[in-house]
Amino acid sequence: MRAYIEIDKQNLIDNYKKIKEQANKDVICVVKSNAYGHGLLEVTKILSPLNPKMFAVSTIEEAIMIRKSLIFTPILLLGNCSSFSIASSYRITLTITSIEYLKKMIKSNLPFFAHLLINTGMNRDGIKVEEINEAIKLIQKSKIIVKGIFTHITNVEHYEEQCEVFNKALELFPHEKLIIHIAASSTYKIKNDTTNAVRVGLALYGLTGEDGLKPIMSLSCEYCCKIAVKKGDLVSYNNEPCLEDGYIYTLPIGYADGIFRSSDFEVYCDGLISKIGNICMDHTMIFSNKEFDSHKKFELIGEHLKVIDIANKNATIPYEIVAKLSPRLKRVVK
């Protein structure tokens, strides 16, 4: 068996319940990018019986996958969609990301639920406050039914500043009975009386380091080949020499599985073990002077190698570590 990911079902359920309790608001579960690498269908099947307010995805393909799995939780598509007929037929809630995109939605002459995205400082997408009156006029003449309004907070330091801009938008846009969401994983605990929902991803998967939230992912494998080597023997494409006698263990995981080729790669098996030689497309070699049997499990992510620590060691963020894990890695719910 190749390397595989285990998803802790109970930890995911506990994280969801704790976030909902702490926020005291409805929860929109962000499951984009294959549920941050955890497995889109595995995660949504666990969460849907808990009746989250919505699932949020970034592509229409992700939304269709959820629907085809007979999960009927409302879905918010955060990104643009080029196939409006498919979005309408699958009852996907679209995001109004710009005036230009709004006009395309209207031109399709199809009925949609939509959330209005307000640009409060991210300057990536969204309607600016000065464009709201134009958006209202366009929406009033269309088949679009606005069900929510939200923004993206750039960081905690700019939270209050962006909330002020957002509140100005709320004054202009009729928002009674709408889903109003600002807070994400880093801000959902901040008291905000103008919103009634939080939109969380990283916290849901236990990757923020917050007290009480537990990681739900582990990544492990058994070796697929063991070779006894002598000091000076060369390993991998770059011919890295062994510094002592021992064993090369070839692990069935490589950069095609989402492991950074340039990463400071370590595994845990009765202690930390470092890679030797270049990481290959489908394999990674590690060196140890210990001899392990063929059923010994090597941990790549888990109790001893936490995602946040791996990210810090490789000068990146937890999002990137998990989101890059390939769909070809099997996901097992335990």
mmCIF file of C-alpha atoms in Angstrom, residues 118-125 127-128 151-154 158 161-162 165-166:
data_model
loop_
_atom_site.group_PDB
_atom_site.id
_atom_site.type_symbol
_atom_site.label_atom_id
_atom_site.label_comp_id
_atom_site.label_asym_id
_atom_site.label_seq_id
_atom_site.Cartn_x
_atom_site.Cartn_y
_atom_site.Cartn_z
ATOM 1 C CA ILE A 118 -17.682 43.247 -0.339
ATOM 2 C CA ASN A 119 -14.126 44.421 -1.022
ATOM 3 C CA THR A 120 -13.028 45.943 2.283
ATOM 4 C CA GLY A 121 -9.297 46.016 1.628
ATOM 5 C CA MET A 122 -8.167 42.667 0.258
ATOM 6 C CA ASN A 123 -8.354 44.100 -3.301
ATOM 7 C CA ARG A 124 -8.505 40.598 -4.719
ATOM 8 C CA ASP A 125 -12.186 40.556 -5.626
ATOM 9 C CA ILE A 127 -17.807 44.917 -4.788
ATOM 10 C CA LYS A 128 -16.504 48.227 -3.467
ATOM 11 C CA THR A 151 -16.042 40.000 3.138
ATOM 12 C CA HIS A 152 -12.529 38.567 3.430
ATOM 13 C CA ILE A 153 -10.410 39.874 6.304
ATOM 14 C CA THR A 154 -6.761 40.250 5.321
ATOM 15 C CA HIS A 158 -6.872 45.066 10.034
ATOM 16 C CA GLU A 161 -10.660 48.735 9.985
ATOM 17 C CA GLN A 162 -12.225 46.317 7.500
ATOM 18 C CA VAL A 165 -15.880 49.473 5.714
ATOM 19 C CA PHE A 166 -18.157 46.433 5.784
#
